[in-house]
Amino acid sequence: MDTDTVRSPAADDSAGRRREQRGWYFYDWACSVYSTSVLTVFLGPYLTSVAEAAADADGFVHPLGVPVRAGSFFAYAVSLSVVVAVLAMPLVAAAADRTGRKKPLLATAAYTGAAATAGMFFLDGDRYLLGGLLLVVANAAQSVAMMLYNSYLPQIAPPEERDAVSSRGWAFGYAAGALVLVANLVLYTGHDSFGLSEGMAVRICLASAGLWWGAFALIPLRRLRDRRTPAREAALPGFRQLAATVRDMRRHPLTLAFLLAYLIYNDGIQTVISQASVYGSKELGLGQSTLIVAVLLVQVLAVAGALLLGRCARRYGAKRTILGSLVAWTLTLAAGYFLPAGAPVWFFVLAAGIGLVLGGSQALSRSLFSHLVPPGKEAEYFSAYEISDRGLSWLGPLLFGLTYQLTGSYRDAIVSLVGFFVLGFVLLARVPVRRAITDAGNPVPQRI
C-alpha cells in the first residue's frame, strides 16, 4: 500500500471541518440580502406608501379594527415581529439542543423567511395587511434562523479558529448585501428603461431577496451536519424557557456579564445603523442618492473591516480588538457631531469609519460569546444572545428620539449615543474572559 496516499483521521476531520465552515459562511451570504435590500432600503418606504393608499381621510388604517397612522404601520410591524421572534426563539433553541437536530429547524426557519420575502412581490395596491403579515413572518423567521446559524459556530470551529471563521461569515454577508443592492439599485433607478413602473421595480427587488435567500441556503443545509447531544428535558413554553435559560446563565455570571456589555454597546451600534440616514437627510440636508451610496460604502468596507479586525484578533485577542473597535465607534460619533451640512464627502468619510468597525465588532462579539457557552447549550444560549441583539434594541432609538425632542438637534441626538459605547467598553473591560471560558467548561485559546 502506498502510504503517501493514506489520509490520517485528523486530516479527514480537518477537511470535513473546513467543508462545514465554507458551507456555514454561505448562510450569511444567503440571508444578509434580506437585511440590506429589504429592511434597510426598500420595504419601509414602500410598505408605508401601500398603507397610505389604504388609509382613510384622516391618514389612518385599521388593522383588526385598531386605528393606526399609515406612517407608523411599518414600525409597528417590525416591533410585532420582534415579539414573535422572542416567543419562538427559546422554544426552537430548546428543541435544537435537546434533539441535536438543528438542521431541519434551520431549514424550516430559512425557507419560511425566504418564502415570505418572495411573497412580497404580491404587495401592491392597498394590501398593507399582507405586507405587514409577510414582514412579521420574514423578520421573525430570520431571527430564529440566525440564532440556529450562530449556534453552529462552537461546533464547526475549534477555539483558535472562531474569530477568523466568524469574521469571514460576516464578510460574506456584507459582500452579498453590497452585490445584490447594486443590482437592485440599477433596476430601481432605471425602471423606465426596463419598461417597469417604480412599484413593480421595488416588488421585484423585494422578491429577488427572498429567491436569493432560498437558493443559497441550500449550500449550508447540504454541508452542515447535526450532532448527537445528551438527552435534555422537554422544552418549556415561551418566556418560561427564556427564564430557565437566564436562570442557568446565573450559574455562569461572567457569561451573563459579557452579555450585558454586548447588549449595551450593540444597542448603540444598531441605533447608529438605523438613524444614520435620518441624521444625513434631516440634519445634513443630503439627498436620497447620497444616502444610498453611503449604504453601499458601508457594505463594501464592512467586508474589509470584518477581515481586518479578524486578523487583529489573531494577534491581540478578540477582547482587546473589540475594545479597540468601541473606541473607534466613539471617535466616529464624536466626529459626526462636527460634520458640515451639505457636504456629502464628509458624510462618506463618516460612513467609511462606520463600515470599517461595523462588521468586525459584531463578528468578534459572536465568536467571543461562543467561548462562554457551556457545551450542549449552544442554541439555548445563542437564543438569549439573539434576543439581546434584536429584542432589546429599543433603548438607543428611545434615547435618540428623546434627545432630539428635548434639544431639537440631531447633532445632540447622534452624540448622545456615545454613552452606549463608553459604558459597553467599561463593562467589557471588567470581564475576565479567560476565567469566564474556564467556568463555562471550555478550553481557553492561546489568544482571547
Short mmCIF file of C-alpha atoms in Angstrom, two decimals:
data_model
loop_
_atom_site.label_atom_id
_atom_site.label_comp_id
_atom_site.label_asym_id
_atom_site.label_seq_id
_atom_site.Cartn_x
_atom_site.Cartn_y
_atom_site.Cartn_z
CA MET A 1 0.00 0.00 0.00
CA ASP A 2 1.28 3.47 -0.88
CA THR A 3 1.44 5.23 2.48
CA ASP A 4 1.63 8.61 0.77
CA THR A 5 -1.98 8.25 -0.36
CA VAL A 6 -3.37 7.31 3.06
CA ARG A 7 -5.13 10.20 4.80
CA SER A 8 -4.98 10.30 8.57
CA PRO A 9 -8.22 10.60 10.58
CA ALA A 10 -7.03 14.03 11.74
CA ALA A 11 -6.65 15.15 8.12
CA ASP A 12 -10.12 13.84 7.31
CA ASP A 13 -11.55 15.67 10.32
CA SER A 14 -9.80 18.87 9.27
CA ALA A 15 -11.09 18.58 5.71
CA GLY A 16 -14.62 17.92 6.95
CA ARG A 17 -14.44 20.88 9.30
CA ARG A 18 -13.25 23.19 6.52
CA ARG A 19 -16.10 21.98 4.31
CA GLU A 20 -18.62 22.73 7.05
CA GLN A 21 -17.11 26.14 7.67
CA ARG A 22 -17.32 27.07 3.98
CA GLY A 23 -20.94 25.95 3.95
CA TRP A 24 -21.62 27.95 7.12
CA TYR A 25 -20.30 31.14 5.51
CA PHE A 26 -22.89 30.82 2.79
CA TYR A 27 -25.82 31.23 5.14
CA ASP A 28 -24.61 34.76 5.85
CA TRP A 29 -24.27 35.18 2.09
CA ALA A 30 -27.86 33.95 1.68
CA CYS A 31 -29.76 35.89 4.35
CA SER A 32 -27.87 39.20 4.62
CA VAL A 33 -29.52 40.36 1.39
CA TYR A 34 -32.82 40.45 3.28
CA SER A 35 -31.39 42.78 5.93
CA THR A 36 -29.77 45.09 3.38
CA SER A 37 -32.17 45.33 0.45
CA VAL A 38 -35.47 44.61 2.19
CA LEU A 39 -35.25 46.09 5.68
CA THR A 40 -32.67 48.83 5.22
CA VAL A 41 -33.56 50.20 1.79
CA PHE A 42 -36.82 49.22 0.11
CA LEU A 43 -39.54 47.79 2.34
CA GLY A 44 -40.04 50.65 4.83
CA PRO A 45 -40.85 53.39 2.30
CA TYR A 46 -42.79 51.04 0.02
CA LEU A 47 -44.96 49.44 2.72
CA THR A 48 -45.66 52.90 4.10
CA SER A 49 -46.85 54.06 0.67
CA VAL A 50 -49.10 50.99 0.40
CA ALA A 51 -50.55 51.73 3.85
CA GLU A 52 -51.11 55.36 2.86
CA ALA A 53 -53.03 54.18 -0.23
CA ALA A 54 -55.34 52.21 2.06
CA ALA A 55 -55.69 54.96 4.68
CA ASP A 56 -58.88 56.86 5.41
CA ALA A 57 -59.28 60.63 5.08
CA ASP A 58 -57.52 61.15 8.42
CA GLY A 59 -54.48 59.09 7.39
CA PHE A 60 -55.33 56.02 9.47
CA VAL A 61 -55.52 52.35 8.57
CA HIS A 62 -57.48 49.93 10.74
CA PRO A 63 -55.80 46.51 11.11
CA LEU A 64 -58.17 44.32 13.17
CA GLY A 65 -60.21 47.45 13.87
CA VAL A 66 -57.34 49.27 15.60
CA PRO A 67 -56.67 52.79 14.26
CA VAL A 68 -53.01 53.14 13.22
CA ARG A 69 -51.36 56.02 11.41
CA ALA A 70 -50.23 54.81 8.00
CA GLY A 71 -46.77 56.25 8.62
CA SER A 72 -46.38 54.15 11.78
CA PHE A 73 -47.54 50.83 10.33
CA PHE A 74 -44.08 49.65 9.23
CA ALA A 75 -42.52 50.39 12.63
CA TYR A 76 -45.33 48.60 14.44
CA ALA A 77 -44.98 45.56 12.16
CA VAL A 78 -41.25 45.40 12.90
CA SER A 79 -41.98 45.62 16.64
CA LEU A 80 -44.55 42.82 16.40
CA SER A 81 -42.05 40.65 14.53
CA VAL A 82 -39.61 41.09 17.43
CA VAL A 83 -42.27 39.93 19.90
CA VAL A 84 -43.00 36.85 17.76
CA ALA A 85 -39.26 36.09 17.50
CA VAL A 86 -38.75 36.47 21.27
CA LEU A 87 -41.56 33.95 21.87
CA ALA A 88 -40.30 31.50 19.24
CA MET A 89 -36.54 31.52 19.79
CA PRO A 90 -36.40 29.92 23.27
CA LEU A 91 -38.74 27.13 22.14
CA VAL A 92 -36.77 26.39 18.99
CA ALA A 93 -33.45 26.65 20.83
CA ALA A 94 -34.51 24.15 23.49
CA ALA A 95 -35.73 21.73 20.80
CA ALA A 96 -32.44 22.11 18.89
CA ASP A 97 -30.27 21.45 21.93
CA ARG A 98 -32.48 18.61 23.20
CA THR A 99 -32.58 16.68 19.92
CA GLY A 100 -29.31 17.79 18.32
CA ARG A 101 -31.26 18.25 15.07
CA LYS A 102 -30.59 21.87 14.25
CA LYS A 103 -30.50 21.49 10.50
CA PRO A 104 -34.21 20.69 9.94
CA LEU A 105 -35.12 23.61 12.21
CA LEU A 106 -32.71 25.91 10.35
CA ALA A 107 -34.20 24.79 7.04
CA THR A 108 -37.74 25.45 8.27
CA ALA A 109 -36.90 28.92 9.55
CA ALA A 110 -34.82 29.87 6.50
CA TYR A 111 -37.40 28.80 3.93
CA THR A 112 -40.27 30.29 5.89
CA GLY A 113 -38.45 33.63 5.81
CA ALA A 114 -37.41 33.27 2.19
CA ALA A 115 -40.93 32.36 1.08
CA ALA A 116 -42.44 35.31 2.96
CA THR A 117 -39.89 37.65 1.38
CA ALA A 118 -40.51 36.28 -2.11
CA GLY A 119 -44.24 36.72 -1.46
CA MET A 120 -43.68 40.47 -1.16
CA PHE A 121 -43.88 40.52 -4.96
CA PHE A 122 -47.67 40.48 -4.48
CA LEU A 123 -47.60 43.55 -2.24
CA ASP A 124 -49.33 46.15 -4.39
CA GLY A 125 -52.36 48.41 -4.36
CA ASP A 126 -53.66 48.76 -0.80
CA ARG A 127 -52.57 45.34 0.51
CA TYR A 128 -50.89 46.74 3.59
CA LEU A 129 -52.16 43.89 5.80
CA LEU A 130 -50.49 41.36 3.51
CA GLY A 131 -47.29 43.38 3.68
CA GLY A 132 -47.41 43.57 7.46
CA LEU A 133 -48.04 39.82 7.77
CA LEU A 134 -45.18 38.96 5.40
CA LEU A 135 -42.85 41.32 7.25
CA VAL A 136 -43.68 39.79 10.64
CA VAL A 137 -43.17 36.25 9.32
CA ALA A 138 -39.95 37.05 7.44
CA ASN A 139 -38.37 39.05 10.25
CA ALA A 140 -39.24 36.54 12.97
CA ALA A 141 -38.06 33.64 10.81
CA GLN A 142 -34.77 35.42 10.13
CA SER A 143 -34.19 35.92 13.86
CA VAL A 144 -34.85 32.24 14.59
CA ALA A 145 -32.65 31.11 11.71
CA MET A 146 -29.79 33.41 12.75
CA MET A 147 -29.95 32.05 16.29
CA LEU A 148 -29.59 28.48 14.97
CA TYR A 149 -26.90 29.53 12.49
CA ASN A 150 -24.84 31.26 15.19
CA SER A 151 -25.11 28.23 17.48
CA TYR A 152 -23.18 26.14 14.94
CA LEU A 153 -20.04 28.23 15.46
CA PRO A 154 -18.73 26.42 18.58
CA GLN A 155 -19.28 23.08 16.82
CA ILE A 156 -17.58 23.77 13.50
CA ALA A 157 -14.57 25.78 14.69
CA PRO A 158 -12.08 24.98 17.46
CA PRO A 159 -11.36 27.86 19.86
CA GLU A 160 -8.33 29.17 18.00
CA GLU A 161 -10.26 29.45 14.71
CA ARG A 162 -13.52 31.06 15.82
CA ASP A 163 -12.55 34.70 15.45
CA ALA A 164 -11.43 34.15 11.86
CA VAL A 165 -14.42 31.94 10.97
CA SER A 166 -16.94 34.37 12.46
CA SER A 167 -15.28 37.32 10.70
CA ARG A 168 -15.36 35.55 7.34
CA GLY A 169 -19.06 34.82 7.81
CA TRP A 170 -19.82 38.50 8.41
CA ALA A 171 -17.63 39.44 5.43
CA PHE A 172 -19.57 37.04 3.18
CA GLY A 173 -22.83 38.59 4.33
CA TYR A 174 -21.77 42.17 3.70
CA ALA A 175 -20.34 41.25 0.31
CA ALA A 176 -23.63 39.65 -0.75
CA GLY A 177 -25.60 42.61 0.57
CA ALA A 178 -23.50 45.04 -1.47
CA LEU A 179 -23.63 42.91 -4.63
CA VAL A 180 -27.41 42.48 -4.66
CA LEU A 181 -28.04 46.07 -3.58
CA VAL A 182 -26.06 47.32 -6.59
CA ALA A 183 -28.16 45.13 -8.92
CA ASN A 184 -31.38 46.26 -7.23
CA LEU A 185 -30.45 49.92 -7.48
CA VAL A 186 -29.67 49.55 -11.19
CA LEU A 187 -33.13 48.08 -11.69
CA TYR A 188 -34.83 50.65 -9.45
CA THR A 189 -33.18 53.78 -10.83
CA GLY A 190 -33.54 52.59 -14.44
CA HIS A 191 -37.02 51.10 -14.16
CA ASP A 192 -38.36 53.23 -17.01
CA SER A 193 -35.74 51.92 -19.41
CA PHE A 194 -36.70 48.36 -18.41
CA GLY A 195 -40.37 49.10 -19.08
CA LEU A 196 -41.31 48.79 -15.42
CA SER A 197 -43.24 51.01 -13.06
CA GLU A 198 -41.48 52.15 -9.91
CA GLY A 199 -43.72 49.94 -7.77
CA MET A 200 -43.07 46.88 -9.93
CA ALA A 201 -39.31 47.50 -9.71
CA VAL A 202 -39.50 47.63 -5.91
CA ARG A 203 -41.57 44.44 -5.79
CA ILE A 204 -39.01 42.65 -7.97
CA CYS A 205 -36.22 43.85 -5.70
CA LEU A 206 -38.07 42.58 -2.63
CA ALA A 207 -38.89 39.21 -4.16
CA SER A 208 -35.36 38.74 -5.51
CA ALA A 209 -34.01 38.92 -1.96
CA GLY A 210 -36.27 36.01 -0.99
CA LEU A 211 -35.21 33.97 -4.02
CA TRP A 212 -31.53 34.67 -3.27
CA TRP A 213 -32.04 33.68 0.37
CA GLY A 214 -33.72 30.40 -0.54
CA ALA A 215 -31.29 29.47 -3.31
CA PHE A 216 -28.06 29.98 -1.37
CA ALA A 217 -29.46 28.48 1.85
CA LEU A 218 -29.14 25.12 0.07
CA ILE A 219 -25.35 25.23 0.43
CA PRO A 220 -25.15 25.35 4.25
CA LEU A 221 -28.03 22.91 4.53
CA ARG A 222 -26.07 20.41 2.45
CA ARG A 223 -22.77 20.90 4.27
CA LEU A 224 -23.64 21.42 7.92
CA ARG A 225 -24.29 18.29 9.95
CA ASP A 226 -26.24 17.52 13.07
CA ARG A 227 -24.50 16.24 16.18
CA ARG A 228 -25.92 13.96 18.83
CA THR A 229 -26.31 15.56 22.24
CA PRO A 230 -27.17 14.13 25.65
CA ALA A 231 -30.90 13.90 26.26
CA ARG A 232 -32.38 17.09 27.67
CA GLU A 233 -35.70 17.72 29.33
CA ALA A 234 -38.71 18.83 27.29
CA ALA A 235 -38.86 22.41 26.09
CA LEU A 236 -40.79 24.88 28.21
CA PRO A 237 -43.26 27.30 26.69
CA GLY A 238 -42.25 30.79 25.52
CA PHE A 239 -40.88 33.10 28.17
CA ARG A 240 -40.65 30.24 30.72
CA GLN A 241 -37.92 28.69 28.56
CA LEU A 242 -36.15 32.03 28.29
CA ALA A 243 -36.42 32.46 32.06
CA ALA A 244 -34.97 28.97 32.54
CA THR A 245 -32.07 29.88 30.27
CA VAL A 246 -31.40 33.07 32.21
CA ARG A 247 -31.53 31.11 35.50
CA ASP A 248 -28.98 28.70 34.08
CA MET A 249 -26.83 31.63 32.97
CA ARG A 250 -26.80 32.88 36.57
CA ARG A 251 -24.61 29.86 37.30
CA HIS A 252 -22.18 31.44 34.83
CA PRO A 253 -22.19 35.08 35.97
CA LEU A 254 -19.21 36.04 33.82
CA THR A 255 -21.08 34.88 30.69
CA LEU A 256 -24.01 37.00 31.83
CA ALA A 257 -21.67 39.95 32.41
CA PHE A 258 -20.38 39.72 28.84
CA LEU A 259 -23.93 39.50 27.51
CA LEU A 260 -24.85 42.68 29.43
CA ALA A 261 -21.86 44.55 27.96
CA TYR A 262 -22.76 43.30 24.48
CA LEU A 263 -26.40 44.30 24.92
CA ILE A 264 -25.37 47.87 25.69
CA TYR A 265 -22.75 48.54 23.04
CA ASN A 266 -24.64 46.59 20.37
CA ASP A 267 -27.71 48.74 21.08
CA GLY A 268 -25.52 51.71 20.21
CA ILE A 269 -24.36 50.02 17.01
CA GLN A 270 -27.90 49.16 15.90
CA THR A 271 -29.11 52.69 16.63
CA VAL A 272 -26.33 54.26 14.58
CA ILE A 273 -27.21 51.95 11.67
CA SER A 274 -30.91 52.78 11.83
CA GLN A 275 -30.60 56.53 12.48
CA ALA A 276 -27.61 57.49 10.32
CA SER A 277 -29.81 58.09 7.27
CA VAL A 278 -32.15 60.29 9.34
CA TYR A 279 -29.14 62.29 10.51
CA GLY A 280 -27.84 62.60 6.96
CA SER A 281 -31.15 63.71 5.46
CA LYS A 282 -32.60 65.89 8.22
CA GLU A 283 -29.51 67.45 9.82
CA LEU A 284 -27.05 67.47 6.91
CA GLY A 285 -29.56 68.03 4.11
CA LEU A 286 -28.28 65.18 1.93
CA GLY A 287 -30.33 63.63 -0.87
CA GLN A 288 -31.57 60.05 -1.25
CA SER A 289 -28.92 59.15 -3.83
CA THR A 290 -26.16 60.27 -1.46
CA LEU A 291 -27.61 58.17 1.35
CA ILE A 292 -27.86 55.09 -0.88
CA VAL A 293 -24.23 55.46 -1.95
CA ALA A 294 -23.30 55.77 1.73
CA VAL A 295 -25.15 52.49 2.50
CA LEU A 296 -23.21 50.78 -0.30
CA LEU A 297 -19.95 52.20 1.03
CA VAL A 298 -20.70 50.82 4.48
CA GLN A 299 -21.47 47.39 3.00
CA VAL A 300 -18.26 47.22 0.96
CA LEU A 301 -15.96 48.48 3.71
CA ALA A 302 -17.63 46.23 6.29
CA VAL A 303 -16.22 43.27 4.33
CA ALA A 304 -12.69 44.62 4.65
CA GLY A 305 -13.30 45.72 8.23
CA ALA A 306 -14.53 42.28 9.33
CA LEU A 307 -11.48 40.58 7.82
CA LEU A 308 -9.08 43.22 9.16
CA LEU A 309 -10.37 43.03 12.73
CA GLY A 310 -10.33 39.24 12.46
CA ARG A 311 -6.59 39.46 11.75
CA CYS A 312 -6.16 41.88 14.65
CA ALA A 313 -7.91 39.39 16.94
CA ARG A 314 -5.43 36.67 15.98
CA ARG A 315 -2.61 38.98 17.07
CA TYR A 316 -4.06 40.88 20.01
CA GLY A 317 -7.03 38.74 21.08
CA ALA A 318 -10.76 39.20 20.49
CA LYS A 319 -11.45 41.13 23.70
CA ARG A 320 -8.78 43.76 23.07
CA THR A 321 -9.85 44.11 19.45
CA ILE A 322 -13.50 44.63 20.40
CA LEU A 323 -12.45 47.21 22.98
CA GLY A 324 -10.42 48.98 20.28
CA SER A 325 -13.43 48.94 17.97
CA LEU A 326 -15.57 50.57 20.68
CA VAL A 327 -13.01 53.37 20.94
CA ALA A 328 -13.24 53.76 17.15
CA TRP A 329 -17.05 53.89 17.36
CA THR A 330 -16.82 56.64 19.99
CA LEU A 331 -14.41 58.72 17.92
CA THR A 332 -16.54 58.23 14.79
CA LEU A 333 -19.69 59.51 16.53
CA ALA A 334 -17.79 62.44 18.01
CA ALA A 335 -16.54 63.34 14.54
CA GLY A 336 -20.08 63.00 13.19
CA TYR A 337 -21.21 65.77 15.51
CA PHE A 338 -19.00 68.25 13.65
CA LEU A 339 -19.89 67.23 10.08
CA PRO A 340 -20.80 70.29 7.96
CA ALA A 341 -24.25 70.33 6.35
CA GLY A 342 -24.49 69.87 2.60
CA ALA A 343 -21.06 68.21 2.32
CA PRO A 344 -21.54 64.61 1.11
CA VAL A 345 -17.79 63.91 1.02
CA TRP A 346 -17.51 64.20 4.79
CA PHE A 347 -20.62 62.04 5.24
CA PHE A 348 -18.92 59.39 3.09
CA VAL A 349 -15.88 59.62 5.36
CA LEU A 350 -18.19 59.00 8.33
CA ALA A 351 -19.78 56.04 6.50
CA ALA A 352 -16.31 54.64 5.81
CA GLY A 353 -15.45 54.83 9.50
CA ILE A 354 -18.68 53.03 10.41
CA GLY A 355 -18.11 50.35 7.77
CA LEU A 356 -14.57 49.57 8.92
CA VAL A 357 -15.62 48.83 12.53
CA LEU A 358 -19.16 47.54 11.94
CA GLY A 359 -18.55 44.00 10.70
CA GLY A 360 -15.57 43.31 12.92
CA SER A 361 -17.12 44.40 16.19
CA GLN A 362 -20.19 42.23 15.54
CA ALA A 363 -18.23 39.22 14.25
CA LEU A 364 -15.78 39.15 17.14
CA SER A 365 -18.57 39.61 19.69
CA ARG A 366 -20.23 36.49 18.26
CA SER A 367 -17.04 34.44 18.35
CA LEU A 368 -16.10 35.62 21.86
CA PHE A 369 -19.56 34.72 23.17
CA SER A 370 -19.23 31.24 21.63
CA HIS A 371 -16.34 30.54 24.06
CA LEU A 372 -18.58 31.41 27.02
CA VAL A 373 -21.39 28.94 26.17
CA PRO A 374 -21.48 25.65 28.15
CA PRO A 375 -21.17 22.65 25.80
CA GLY A 376 -24.51 21.24 24.69
CA LYS A 377 -26.40 24.50 25.26
CA GLU A 378 -25.31 26.39 22.15
CA ALA A 379 -28.74 27.08 20.67
CA GLU A 380 -30.27 27.90 24.06
CA TYR A 381 -27.59 30.46 24.91
CA PHE A 382 -27.50 31.92 21.42
CA SER A 383 -31.27 32.45 21.66
CA ALA A 384 -30.58 34.76 24.62
CA TYR A 385 -27.78 36.38 22.58
CA GLU A 386 -30.09 36.92 19.61
CA ILE A 387 -32.88 38.26 21.82
CA SER A 388 -30.46 40.75 23.36
CA ASP A 389 -29.40 41.69 19.82
CA ARG A 390 -32.90 42.19 18.42
CA GLY A 391 -35.45 42.22 21.21
CA LEU A 392 -33.86 44.88 23.41
CA SER A 393 -32.66 47.27 20.71
CA TRP A 394 -35.20 49.95 21.60
CA LEU A 395 -33.14 51.79 24.21
CA GLY A 396 -30.86 53.53 21.72
CA PRO A 397 -33.66 54.78 19.44
CA LEU A 398 -35.56 55.94 22.53
CA LEU A 399 -32.57 57.96 23.76
CA PHE A 400 -32.00 59.32 20.25
CA GLY A 401 -35.64 60.39 19.98
CA LEU A 402 -35.82 61.89 23.48
CA THR A 403 -32.60 63.84 22.94
CA TYR A 404 -33.93 65.29 19.70
CA GLN A 405 -37.27 66.09 21.35
CA LEU A 406 -35.56 67.95 24.20
CA THR A 407 -32.88 69.76 22.18
CA GLY A 408 -34.31 69.96 18.65
CA SER A 409 -30.86 68.95 17.35
CA TYR A 410 -29.99 65.74 15.55
CA ARG A 411 -26.33 66.52 16.31
CA ASP A 412 -27.04 66.27 20.03
CA ALA A 413 -29.09 63.14 19.38
CA ILE A 414 -26.30 61.36 17.49
CA VAL A 415 -23.61 62.25 20.02
CA SER A 416 -25.85 61.07 22.88
CA LEU A 417 -25.20 57.53 21.66
CA VAL A 418 -21.55 57.77 22.75
CA GLY A 419 -22.70 56.68 26.21
CA PHE A 420 -23.59 53.20 24.92
CA PHE A 421 -20.05 52.64 23.65
CA VAL A 422 -18.36 54.10 26.74
CA LEU A 423 -20.47 52.04 29.15
CA GLY A 424 -20.11 48.93 26.98
CA PHE A 425 -16.33 49.44 26.96
CA VAL A 426 -16.18 49.71 30.76
CA LEU A 427 -18.35 46.64 31.33
CA LEU A 428 -16.49 44.50 28.78
CA ALA A 429 -13.09 45.58 30.13
CA ARG A 430 -14.15 44.26 33.56
CA VAL A 431 -14.99 40.75 32.28
CA PRO A 432 -12.11 38.28 32.91
CA VAL A 433 -12.74 36.29 29.74
CA ARG A 434 -10.18 33.56 30.40
CA ARG A 435 -11.82 32.70 33.71
CA ALA A 436 -15.26 33.01 32.07
CA ILE A 437 -14.26 30.46 29.42
CA THR A 438 -12.91 28.07 32.05
CA ASP A 439 -16.05 28.45 34.18
CA ALA A 440 -18.18 27.58 31.13
CA GLY A 441 -16.22 24.31 30.75
CA ASN A 442 -14.44 25.21 27.51
CA PRO A 443 -10.74 25.14 26.54
CA VAL A 444 -9.06 28.55 26.61
CA PRO A 445 -7.45 29.59 23.31
CA GLN A 446 -3.92 30.96 23.32
CA ARG A 447 -5.13 34.46 22.45
CA ILE A 448 -8.51 35.72 23.62
#
